[in-house]
Amino acid sequence: MIILSVSQLSKSFGIRSLFHQISFSLNAGDKVGVVGPNGAGKTSLFRILTGEMTYDEGQVFIPGQIRLGIQHQMPAMEEEDVYAYVLSVFQPLVEMESRLRSLESIIAESGAAVEQGSDDADLKENMSSYAALTETFESLNGYSFRSEVRGVLNGLGFSEKDWHRPVQTLSGGQKTRLTLGRLLLSKPDILLLDEPTNHLDIDSLEWLEGYLRNYQGTTLIISHDRYFLDQVTERTLEVNHTGVTSYQGSYSAALKKKKALEEAARRQKAKLEKEMVRQQEIIRRMKQHKTEKLANRAKSREKKLAKMEPLSSFRQDLSLSALTFQTRKSSGRLVLTAEKLTHRWPGFPPLFENLSFSLQRGNRIALLGPNGIGKTTLFRIIAGELSPDSGSIILGHQVSLGVYHQELHDMTGDATIIETLHEAYPKMNETQLRTHLASFLFEGDEVFTSLDLLSGGEKARLSLLLLMLSQHNLLLLDEPTNHLDIPARENLEDSLLAYDGTLFFISHDRYFINRIATGILELTSNDLVHYLGNYEDYSAKK
């Protein structure tokens, strides 16, 4: 049964067309992934579906009884704690439960009065009300809604000690997780999720995957997390500036089908261009004879050729040029040794203690562990930005270290994009600087944009460009795929697979880990455990 239909939908902002005459539909129970480059209009499409944004032309049909749910920024609720905020989804059940408790007290008092000789009419009426209300309460899942709340909070990483924290004391990431939990518990008919995996560690990601696989409603998910999409979705919508393409299957299945279609299109384009060259040569020869008959035939062929021209043009979406990470010089075989590292923040127990490990040349090692366990702190110690309380970091022979920070804290200030690149590489002339910037989608006057005005994705692209040009032979990458769309992530993966240096990286992107890692170090509360292989190998061994 179709519960949502979009037909010939168009939306523009000024002279910029976001999407043009897109059409698709959703059936009850569909689990659909929405992918596409940044700026293609995915979030705007969600806002149109919920009625928050108008559209230029086309139709959106959603039956009146269908409830849509979308995650919004948390409103200010200073009086409420974490548990109360999520529990408020079940306010009718909370009130019904309170009424049942009240009736139980009244019935108990009435029963005692009847034993002393009072009329039992009120007792019978209250018992009848209690029985009817109990039946309704049970049919609405009244005896398990509190258990559902606890399960969702635990699944999203809120321990019991967090439940009574005021919501205004939560971090931005915690608030995002809390609003996601509230939305899941509201159980709309169509669940619209825009990057739901942001701020989730791997345990929470796996819990959310299981929850959504068992979700009875229809789910539409915007995500750059390809592993997550593979686990949850059964259909993929690709949104780009030319429209929407629907593929049956998860992200990986859709990618295979897309590549097959693109290869067929390239072959067709090459064949068409070859035929156009042949026709142009025939027309040229006909015109050389300068007879009326051949001139007319030449005009006829020119008309056919003119119709072939648009067919030979296939629009290419903007994407990063292939990254090329190279090393200036090779390091020694032993790249890094960490010996008995301990670090604690003042007034707190040790974040980790007595950690020891080493990296060999050519290793591509992922550092995994729950949020707050100390992964980024360990990276900052390796980078020399923090000092350990005890232990040491020893870099090997000819090791040159480059660092990518997930916070992009060095991407701030009034300096422009081109000034930032020139400061890092002063020997480059303007033509060289602009060439490199253009390969990372910074063109024209955009290169004069100040760092403070850049989006997260733009800052990530510039930071990757700076790192790429540095030619270090050891790279520390802290969440390098954050802020990047799927095409950019795939370009980054391809380049890192070809990199001849050593990689040590933190990531929650399991698809990225699966493609890149040759080994995994898992940081726990009291140990550092080494696993050989990629994420699937690690998961199987766990």
Coordinates of C-alpha atoms in Angstrom, one line a residue:
M1 CA 0.0 0.0 0.0
I2 CA 1.4 3.4 -1.0
I3 CA 1.5 5.8 2.0
L4 CA 3.6 8.6 0.4
S5 CA 3.8 9.7 -3.2
V6 CA 5.9 12.5 -4.7
S7 CA 5.2 13.5 -8.3
Q8 CA 7.1 15.9 -10.6
L9 CA 8.4 17.8 -7.6
S10 CA 10.6 20.9 -8.2
K11 CA 12.4 23.3 -5.9
S12 CA 14.7 26.2 -6.6
F13 CA 16.4 28.9 -4.5
G14 CA 16.7 32.0 -6.7
I15 CA 18.4 30.9 -9.9
R16 CA 19.7 27.7 -8.4
S17 CA 17.6 24.6 -9.1
L18 CA 17.8 22.2 -6.1
F19 CA 15.9 19.4 -7.8
H20 CA 13.7 19.3 -10.9
Q21 CA 10.6 17.1 -11.4
I22 CA 11.5 14.3 -9.1
S23 CA 9.1 11.4 -8.5
F24 CA 9.0 8.4 -6.1
S25 CA 6.7 6.6 -3.7
L26 CA 6.9 4.7 -0.4
N27 CA 5.0 1.6 0.6
A28 CA 4.0 0.7 4.1
G29 CA 7.0 -0.9 5.9
D30 CA 9.6 0.3 3.4
K31 CA 13.1 0.9 4.7
V32 CA 14.7 3.3 2.3
G33 CA 18.1 5.0 2.3
V34 CA 18.5 8.5 0.8
V35 CA 22.0 9.2 -0.5
G36 CA 23.6 11.9 -2.6
P37 CA 26.3 14.6 -2.6
N38 CA 26.2 17.5 -0.1
G39 CA 23.9 20.3 -1.4
A40 CA 21.8 18.0 -3.5
G41 CA 18.6 18.8 -1.5
K42 CA 18.1 15.7 0.7
T43 CA 17.3 17.7 3.9
S44 CA 15.2 20.1 1.9
L45 CA 13.2 17.2 0.6
F46 CA 12.5 16.0 4.1
R47 CA 11.4 19.5 5.1
I48 CA 9.0 19.6 2.1
L49 CA 7.5 16.2 3.1
T50 CA 6.8 17.5 6.6
G51 CA 5.3 20.8 5.3
E52 CA 8.1 23.0 6.8
M53 CA 9.2 24.1 3.4
T54 CA 7.2 25.0 0.3
Y55 CA 7.9 23.7 -3.2
D56 CA 7.7 25.3 -6.6
E57 CA 5.7 22.7 -8.5
G58 CA 4.6 19.1 -8.4
Q59 CA 2.6 17.1 -5.9
V60 CA 3.2 15.5 -2.5
F61 CA 0.4 13.1 -1.4
I62 CA 0.3 11.7 2.2
P63 CA -3.0 10.2 3.5
G64 CA -4.5 12.3 6.3
Q65 CA -4.2 9.5 8.9
I66 CA -0.5 8.9 8.3
R67 CA 1.8 10.4 11.0
L68 CA 5.2 11.6 10.0
G69 CA 8.1 11.9 12.6
I70 CA 11.3 13.9 12.0
Q71 CA 14.1 14.7 14.4
H72 CA 14.2 18.4 15.4
Q73 CA 16.5 20.4 17.6
M74 CA 15.7 19.9 21.2
P75 CA 13.6 22.8 22.7
A76 CA 14.7 24.4 25.9
M77 CA 13.2 22.3 28.8
E78 CA 15.2 23.4 31.8
E79 CA 12.8 21.8 34.3
E80 CA 13.0 18.3 32.9
D81 CA 15.5 15.6 33.4
V82 CA 16.6 13.0 30.7
Y83 CA 14.1 10.3 31.8
A84 CA 11.2 12.7 32.1
Y85 CA 11.9 14.2 28.7
V86 CA 11.7 10.9 26.9
L87 CA 8.8 9.6 29.1
S88 CA 6.7 12.6 28.0
V89 CA 6.0 10.7 24.7
F90 CA 3.8 8.4 26.8
Q91 CA 2.0 11.2 28.7
P92 CA -1.5 9.7 28.0
L93 CA -0.3 6.4 29.5
V94 CA 1.3 8.1 32.4
E95 CA -2.0 9.8 33.2
M96 CA -3.9 6.6 32.7
E97 CA -1.5 4.8 35.1
S98 CA -2.0 7.6 37.7
R99 CA -5.8 7.2 37.3
L100 CA -5.5 3.4 37.9
R101 CA -3.4 4.0 41.1
S102 CA -6.0 6.5 42.3
L103 CA -8.9 4.0 41.6
E104 CA -7.0 1.3 43.5
S105 CA -6.8 3.5 46.6
I106 CA -10.5 4.4 46.2
I107 CA -11.5 0.8 45.8
A108 CA -9.5 -0.2 48.9
E109 CA -11.2 2.5 51.0
S110 CA -14.6 1.6 49.6
G111 CA -14.0 -2.1 50.3
A112 CA -13.1 -1.3 53.9
A113 CA -16.3 0.8 54.2
V114 CA -18.5 -2.0 52.8
E115 CA -17.1 -4.3 55.4
Q116 CA -18.4 -1.9 58.0
G117 CA -21.9 -1.9 56.5
S118 CA -21.8 0.9 53.9
D119 CA -23.6 0.6 50.5
D120 CA -21.4 -1.2 47.9
A121 CA -22.9 0.7 44.8
D122 CA -19.9 3.0 44.6
L123 CA -17.5 0.1 45.0
K124 CA -19.1 -1.8 42.1
E125 CA -19.0 1.4 39.9
N126 CA -15.3 2.0 40.7
M127 CA -14.4 -1.7 40.1
S128 CA -16.2 -1.6 36.8
S129 CA -14.3 1.6 35.8
Y130 CA -11.1 0.0 37.0
A131 CA -11.6 -3.1 34.9
A132 CA -12.4 -1.1 31.7
L133 CA -9.4 1.2 32.3
T134 CA -7.1 -1.7 33.0
E135 CA -8.2 -3.4 29.7
T136 CA -7.5 -0.2 27.7
F137 CA -4.2 0.4 29.5
E138 CA -3.0 -3.2 28.7
S139 CA -4.1 -2.9 25.1
L140 CA -2.0 0.3 24.7
N141 CA 1.1 -1.5 26.0
G142 CA 0.8 0.2 29.4
Y143 CA 2.7 -2.4 31.3
S144 CA 5.8 -2.2 29.3
F145 CA 6.2 1.5 28.1
R146 CA 8.6 2.3 31.0
S147 CA 10.7 -0.7 30.0
E148 CA 10.7 0.6 26.4
V149 CA 12.0 4.0 27.7
R150 CA 14.8 2.3 29.7
G151 CA 15.7 0.2 26.7
V152 CA 16.0 3.1 24.3
L153 CA 18.0 5.2 26.8
N154 CA 20.4 2.4 27.5
G155 CA 20.7 1.6 23.8
L156 CA 21.6 5.2 22.9
G157 CA 24.3 5.3 25.6
F158 CA 22.6 6.9 28.6
S159 CA 23.5 4.9 31.7
E160 CA 21.1 4.9 34.7
K161 CA 23.2 7.6 36.4
D162 CA 22.4 10.0 33.5
W163 CA 18.6 9.6 33.7
H164 CA 18.0 12.3 36.2
R165 CA 20.4 14.9 34.7
P166 CA 18.7 18.1 33.6
V167 CA 18.6 18.2 29.9
Q168 CA 20.2 21.6 29.7
T169 CA 23.4 20.1 31.2
L170 CA 23.8 17.7 28.2
S171 CA 26.3 18.1 25.4
G172 CA 25.1 18.8 21.9
G173 CA 25.7 15.2 20.9
Q174 CA 23.8 13.9 24.0
K175 CA 20.9 16.2 23.2
T176 CA 20.9 14.8 19.6
R177 CA 20.7 11.3 20.9
L178 CA 18.0 12.1 23.4
T179 CA 15.7 13.7 20.7
L180 CA 16.4 10.6 18.5
G181 CA 15.3 8.4 21.4
R182 CA 12.1 10.4 21.9
L183 CA 11.3 10.2 18.2
L184 CA 11.8 6.4 18.1
L185 CA 9.4 5.9 21.0
S186 CA 6.7 8.1 19.4
K187 CA 6.5 5.4 16.6
P188 CA 5.2 7.5 13.7
D189 CA 3.9 5.7 10.5
I190 CA 6.8 7.3 8.5
L191 CA 10.1 7.9 10.3
L192 CA 12.3 10.5 8.7
L193 CA 15.9 10.3 10.0
D194 CA 18.5 12.8 8.9
E195 CA 22.0 11.5 9.7
P196 CA 20.8 9.6 12.8
T197 CA 24.3 8.0 13.4
N198 CA 26.0 11.3 14.2
H199 CA 27.3 11.3 17.8
L200 CA 26.8 7.5 18.2
D201 CA 29.5 5.1 19.2
I202 CA 29.7 1.7 17.6
D203 CA 27.7 -0.1 20.4
S204 CA 24.9 2.5 20.0
L205 CA 25.0 2.2 16.2
E206 CA 24.5 -1.6 16.4
W207 CA 21.6 -1.1 18.8
L208 CA 20.0 1.4 16.5
E209 CA 20.4 -0.9 13.5
G210 CA 18.6 -3.7 15.4
Y211 CA 15.8 -1.3 16.5
L212 CA 15.2 0.0 13.0
R213 CA 15.3 -3.5 11.4
N214 CA 12.4 -4.5 13.7
Y215 CA 10.6 -1.2 13.4
Q216 CA 7.1 -1.8 12.0
G217 CA 6.6 1.6 10.3
T218 CA 8.1 3.0 7.1
T219 CA 11.6 4.5 7.5
L220 CA 13.3 7.0 5.2
I221 CA 17.0 7.6 6.2
I222 CA 19.5 10.2 5.0
S223 CA 22.9 9.0 5.9
H224 CA 26.6 9.0 4.8
D225 CA 27.1 5.9 7.0
R226 CA 27.2 3.2 4.3
Y227 CA 27.7 0.3 6.7
F228 CA 24.6 1.4 8.6
L229 CA 22.6 1.7 5.4
D230 CA 23.6 -1.8 4.4
Q231 CA 22.4 -3.2 7.7
V232 CA 19.0 -1.4 7.8
T233 CA 17.7 -0.4 4.3
E234 CA 16.2 -2.5 1.5
R235 CA 15.9 0.2 -1.1
T236 CA 18.1 3.2 -2.0
L237 CA 17.1 6.6 -3.4
E238 CA 19.9 8.6 -4.9
V239 CA 19.2 12.4 -5.0
N240 CA 21.4 14.5 -7.2
H241 CA 21.0 17.7 -9.2
T242 CA 19.5 15.8 -12.1
G243 CA 16.7 14.0 -10.2
V244 CA 16.1 10.9 -8.1
T245 CA 17.1 7.4 -9.1
S246 CA 15.6 4.4 -7.2
Y247 CA 17.6 1.2 -6.7
Q248 CA 16.2 -2.0 -5.2
G249 CA 18.6 -3.1 -2.4
S250 CA 20.9 -1.7 0.2
Y251 CA 23.6 0.9 -0.5
S252 CA 26.2 -1.6 -1.6
A253 CA 23.7 -3.3 -4.0
A254 CA 22.7 0.1 -5.3
L255 CA 26.3 1.1 -5.8
K256 CA 27.0 -2.0 -8.0
K257 CA 23.9 -1.3 -10.1
K258 CA 24.8 2.4 -10.4
K259 CA 28.3 1.5 -11.6
A260 CA 26.9 -1.0 -14.1
L261 CA 24.5 1.7 -15.5
E262 CA 27.3 4.3 -15.7
E263 CA 29.6 1.9 -17.5
A264 CA 26.8 1.1 -20.0
A265 CA 26.2 4.9 -20.4
R266 CA 29.9 5.5 -21.1
R267 CA 30.0 2.7 -23.7
Q268 CA 26.8 4.2 -25.3
K269 CA 28.4 7.7 -25.2
A270 CA 31.6 6.5 -26.9
K271 CA 29.6 4.6 -29.5
L272 CA 27.5 7.7 -30.2
E273 CA 30.5 10.0 -30.4
K274 CA 32.1 7.7 -32.9
E275 CA 29.0 7.7 -35.0
M276 CA 28.8 11.5 -34.9
V277 CA 32.4 11.7 -36.2
R278 CA 31.5 9.4 -39.0
Q279 CA 28.4 11.4 -39.9
Q280 CA 30.4 14.7 -39.9
E281 CA 32.9 13.2 -42.3
I282 CA 30.0 12.0 -44.6
I283 CA 28.5 15.5 -44.5
R284 CA 31.8 17.1 -45.3
R285 CA 32.3 14.9 -48.4
M286 CA 28.7 15.5 -49.6
K287 CA 29.2 19.3 -49.4
Q288 CA 32.4 19.0 -51.4
H289 CA 30.5 17.8 -54.5
K290 CA 28.4 20.9 -54.5
T291 CA 25.4 19.3 -56.2
E292 CA 21.8 20.2 -55.1
K293 CA 20.9 16.6 -54.5
L294 CA 23.9 15.9 -52.2
A295 CA 23.5 19.3 -50.5
N296 CA 19.9 18.4 -49.5
R297 CA 21.1 15.0 -48.2
A298 CA 23.8 16.8 -46.2
K299 CA 21.2 19.1 -44.6
S300 CA 19.1 16.0 -43.7
R301 CA 22.1 14.4 -42.1
E302 CA 22.9 17.6 -40.2
K303 CA 19.4 17.7 -38.7
K304 CA 19.9 14.1 -37.4
L305 CA 23.3 15.0 -36.1
A306 CA 21.9 18.0 -34.2
K307 CA 19.5 15.6 -32.4
M308 CA 22.4 13.3 -31.4
E309 CA 24.4 16.2 -29.7
P310 CA 22.3 16.3 -26.4
L311 CA 22.4 12.5 -26.1
S312 CA 26.2 12.6 -26.1
S313 CA 26.3 14.9 -23.0
F314 CA 26.1 13.2 -19.6
R315 CA 26.1 15.5 -16.7
Q316 CA 28.8 14.7 -14.1
D317 CA 28.1 15.6 -10.5
L318 CA 30.8 17.6 -8.8
S319 CA 33.1 15.5 -6.7
L320 CA 36.6 15.7 -5.2
S321 CA 39.4 15.0 -7.7
A322 CA 41.3 11.8 -6.8
L323 CA 43.3 12.5 -3.6
T324 CA 47.0 11.6 -3.8
F325 CA 48.7 11.0 -0.5
Q326 CA 52.4 10.4 -1.0
T327 CA 55.4 10.3 1.2
R328 CA 58.4 12.6 0.8
K329 CA 60.7 9.9 2.2
S330 CA 60.3 6.4 3.6
S331 CA 60.4 5.7 7.4
G332 CA 62.2 2.9 9.2
R333 CA 60.4 -0.4 9.7
L334 CA 59.4 0.5 13.3
V335 CA 57.4 3.7 13.0
L336 CA 56.1 4.3 16.5
T337 CA 56.4 2.7 20.0
A338 CA 54.2 3.6 22.9
E339 CA 55.5 2.4 26.3
K340 CA 53.4 2.2 29.5
L341 CA 51.3 5.4 28.8
T342 CA 49.2 6.7 31.6
H343 CA 47.0 9.8 31.5
R344 CA 44.5 11.3 34.0
W345 CA 42.6 14.6 34.1
P346 CA 43.0 16.4 37.5
G347 CA 40.5 15.1 40.0
F348 CA 39.5 12.0 38.0
P349 CA 40.7 8.4 37.9
P350 CA 43.2 7.5 35.1
L351 CA 41.7 7.7 31.6
F352 CA 44.0 4.9 30.7
E353 CA 47.2 3.5 32.2
N354 CA 50.2 1.4 31.2
L355 CA 49.2 1.3 27.5
S356 CA 51.9 -0.2 25.3
F357 CA 51.8 -0.9 21.5
S358 CA 53.8 -0.3 18.3
L359 CA 53.2 0.5 14.7
Q360 CA 55.1 -1.0 11.8
R361 CA 55.7 0.7 8.4
G362 CA 52.7 0.2 6.1
N363 CA 50.2 -0.6 9.0
R364 CA 46.7 0.8 8.6
I365 CA 45.4 0.5 12.2
A366 CA 42.0 1.6 13.5
L367 CA 41.7 2.7 17.1
L368 CA 38.2 1.7 18.4
G369 CA 36.5 2.1 21.8
P370 CA 33.4 3.8 23.3
N371 CA 33.0 7.6 23.4
G372 CA 35.0 9.1 26.3
I373 CA 37.4 6.2 26.7
G374 CA 40.4 8.4 25.7
K375 CA 41.0 7.7 22.0
T376 CA 41.4 11.4 21.0
T377 CA 43.5 12.1 24.1
L378 CA 45.8 9.2 23.1
F379 CA 46.2 10.8 19.6
R380 CA 47.0 14.2 21.1
I381 CA 49.7 12.6 23.2
I382 CA 51.2 11.0 20.1
A383 CA 51.0 14.3 18.3
G384 CA 52.9 16.0 21.2
E385 CA 49.9 18.3 22.0
L386 CA 49.5 16.6 25.5
S387 CA 52.0 15.1 27.9
P388 CA 51.3 11.8 29.5
D389 CA 51.5 11.4 33.3
S390 CA 53.9 8.6 32.7
G391 CA 55.3 6.5 29.8
S392 CA 56.7 7.6 26.5
I393 CA 56.1 7.9 22.8
I394 CA 59.1 7.0 20.6
L395 CA 59.0 7.8 16.8
G396 CA 61.1 5.6 14.5
H397 CA 63.8 6.6 12.0
Q398 CA 62.9 9.4 9.6
V399 CA 59.2 9.4 10.7
S400 CA 57.3 12.5 9.7
L401 CA 54.0 12.9 11.4
G402 CA 50.8 14.6 10.1
V403 CA 47.6 15.0 12.1
Y404 CA 43.9 15.4 11.0
H405 CA 41.7 16.6 13.9
Q406 CA 38.0 15.9 13.9
E407 CA 37.2 19.2 15.6
L408 CA 39.0 21.1 12.8
H409 CA 40.1 23.6 15.4
D410 CA 42.8 24.9 13.2
M411 CA 40.3 25.9 10.6
T412 CA 39.2 29.2 12.2
G413 CA 40.0 32.9 11.9
D414 CA 39.8 35.7 9.3
A415 CA 42.3 34.2 6.9
T416 CA 40.9 33.2 3.5
I417 CA 41.1 29.7 1.9
I418 CA 43.9 30.7 -0.5
E419 CA 45.9 32.6 2.3
T420 CA 45.7 29.5 4.5
L421 CA 47.1 27.3 1.7
H422 CA 49.8 29.9 0.8
E423 CA 50.9 30.2 4.4
A424 CA 51.4 26.4 4.6
Y425 CA 53.2 26.2 1.2
P426 CA 54.7 29.6 0.5
K427 CA 56.8 28.4 -2.5
M428 CA 53.6 27.8 -4.5
N429 CA 52.5 30.5 -6.9
E430 CA 48.9 31.6 -7.3
T431 CA 48.3 29.3 -10.3
Q432 CA 49.5 26.3 -8.4
L433 CA 47.4 27.2 -5.3
R434 CA 44.3 27.7 -7.4
T435 CA 44.8 24.4 -9.3
H436 CA 45.0 22.5 -6.0
L437 CA 42.0 24.3 -4.6
A438 CA 40.0 23.7 -7.7
S439 CA 40.6 19.9 -7.4
F440 CA 38.9 20.2 -3.9
L441 CA 36.0 22.2 -5.3
F442 CA 37.2 25.6 -4.3
E443 CA 36.9 27.7 -7.4
G444 CA 36.6 31.4 -8.5
D445 CA 36.0 33.9 -5.8
E446 CA 35.3 31.1 -3.3
V447 CA 39.0 31.0 -2.5
F448 CA 38.7 34.4 -0.8
T449 CA 36.1 33.1 1.7
S450 CA 37.4 33.4 5.3
L451 CA 37.8 30.2 7.4
D452 CA 35.1 31.3 9.9
L453 CA 32.5 31.3 7.1
L454 CA 33.2 27.8 5.9
S455 CA 30.8 24.8 6.5
G456 CA 32.0 21.7 8.3
G457 CA 32.4 19.9 4.9
E458 CA 34.4 22.8 3.4
K459 CA 36.7 22.9 6.4
A460 CA 37.2 19.1 6.1
R461 CA 38.1 19.4 2.4
L462 CA 40.6 22.2 3.1
S463 CA 42.2 20.3 6.0
L464 CA 42.5 17.1 3.8
L465 CA 44.2 19.1 1.1
L466 CA 46.7 20.6 3.5
L467 CA 47.5 17.1 4.8
M468 CA 47.7 15.6 1.3
L469 CA 50.3 18.2 0.2
S470 CA 52.4 17.6 3.4
Q471 CA 53.7 14.2 2.2
H472 CA 54.1 12.9 5.8
N473 CA 54.9 9.2 6.2
L474 CA 52.8 8.7 9.3
L475 CA 49.2 10.0 9.4
L476 CA 47.0 10.3 12.5
L477 CA 43.4 10.7 11.3
D478 CA 40.7 11.5 13.9
E479 CA 37.2 10.8 12.3
P480 CA 38.4 11.8 8.8
T481 CA 35.0 11.0 7.2
N482 CA 33.0 13.3 9.4
H483 CA 31.5 16.2 7.2
L484 CA 32.3 14.3 4.0
D485 CA 29.6 13.1 1.6
I486 CA 29.7 9.6 0.2
P487 CA 31.6 10.4 -3.1
A488 CA 34.3 12.3 -1.1
R489 CA 34.5 9.4 1.4
E490 CA 35.1 6.9 -1.4
N491 CA 37.8 9.1 -3.0
L492 CA 39.5 9.4 0.4
E493 CA 39.4 5.6 0.8
D494 CA 40.9 5.0 -2.6
S495 CA 43.7 7.4 -1.9
L496 CA 44.5 5.9 1.5
L497 CA 44.6 2.4 0.0
A498 CA 47.2 3.6 -2.4
Y499 CA 49.2 5.5 0.3
D500 CA 52.7 4.0 0.9
G501 CA 53.0 5.4 4.5
T502 CA 51.5 4.3 7.8
L503 CA 48.0 5.1 9.1
F504 CA 46.7 5.2 12.6
F505 CA 43.1 6.4 12.7
I506 CA 39.9 6.8 14.8
S507 CA 36.6 6.2 13.1
H508 CA 33.0 5.2 13.8
D509 CA 32.5 4.7 10.0
R510 CA 32.5 0.9 9.9
Y511 CA 32.4 0.9 6.1
F512 CA 35.6 3.0 6.1
I513 CA 37.2 0.8 8.7
N514 CA 36.3 -2.3 6.7
R515 CA 38.0 -1.0 3.5
I516 CA 41.1 0.5 5.1
A517 CA 42.1 -1.3 8.3
T518 CA 44.7 -4.1 8.3
G519 CA 44.4 -4.3 12.1
I520 CA 42.4 -2.9 15.0
L521 CA 43.4 -1.7 18.5
E522 CA 40.4 -1.7 20.9
L523 CA 40.8 0.6 23.8
T524 CA 38.8 -0.6 26.8
S525 CA 38.6 0.7 30.4
N526 CA 41.6 -1.3 31.5
D527 CA 43.4 -2.6 28.4
L528 CA 44.4 -2.3 24.7
V529 CA 43.5 -5.4 22.7
H530 CA 44.9 -6.0 19.2
Y531 CA 42.9 -7.7 16.4
L532 CA 44.2 -8.6 12.9
G533 CA 42.1 -7.7 9.9
N534 CA 39.3 -5.3 9.1
Y535 CA 36.0 -4.5 10.9
E536 CA 34.2 -7.6 9.8
D537 CA 37.1 -9.8 11.1
Y538 CA 37.1 -7.9 14.4
S539 CA 33.3 -8.2 14.7
A540 CA 33.4 -12.0 14.1
K541 CA 36.2 -12.5 16.6
K542 CA 34.4 -10.4 19.2

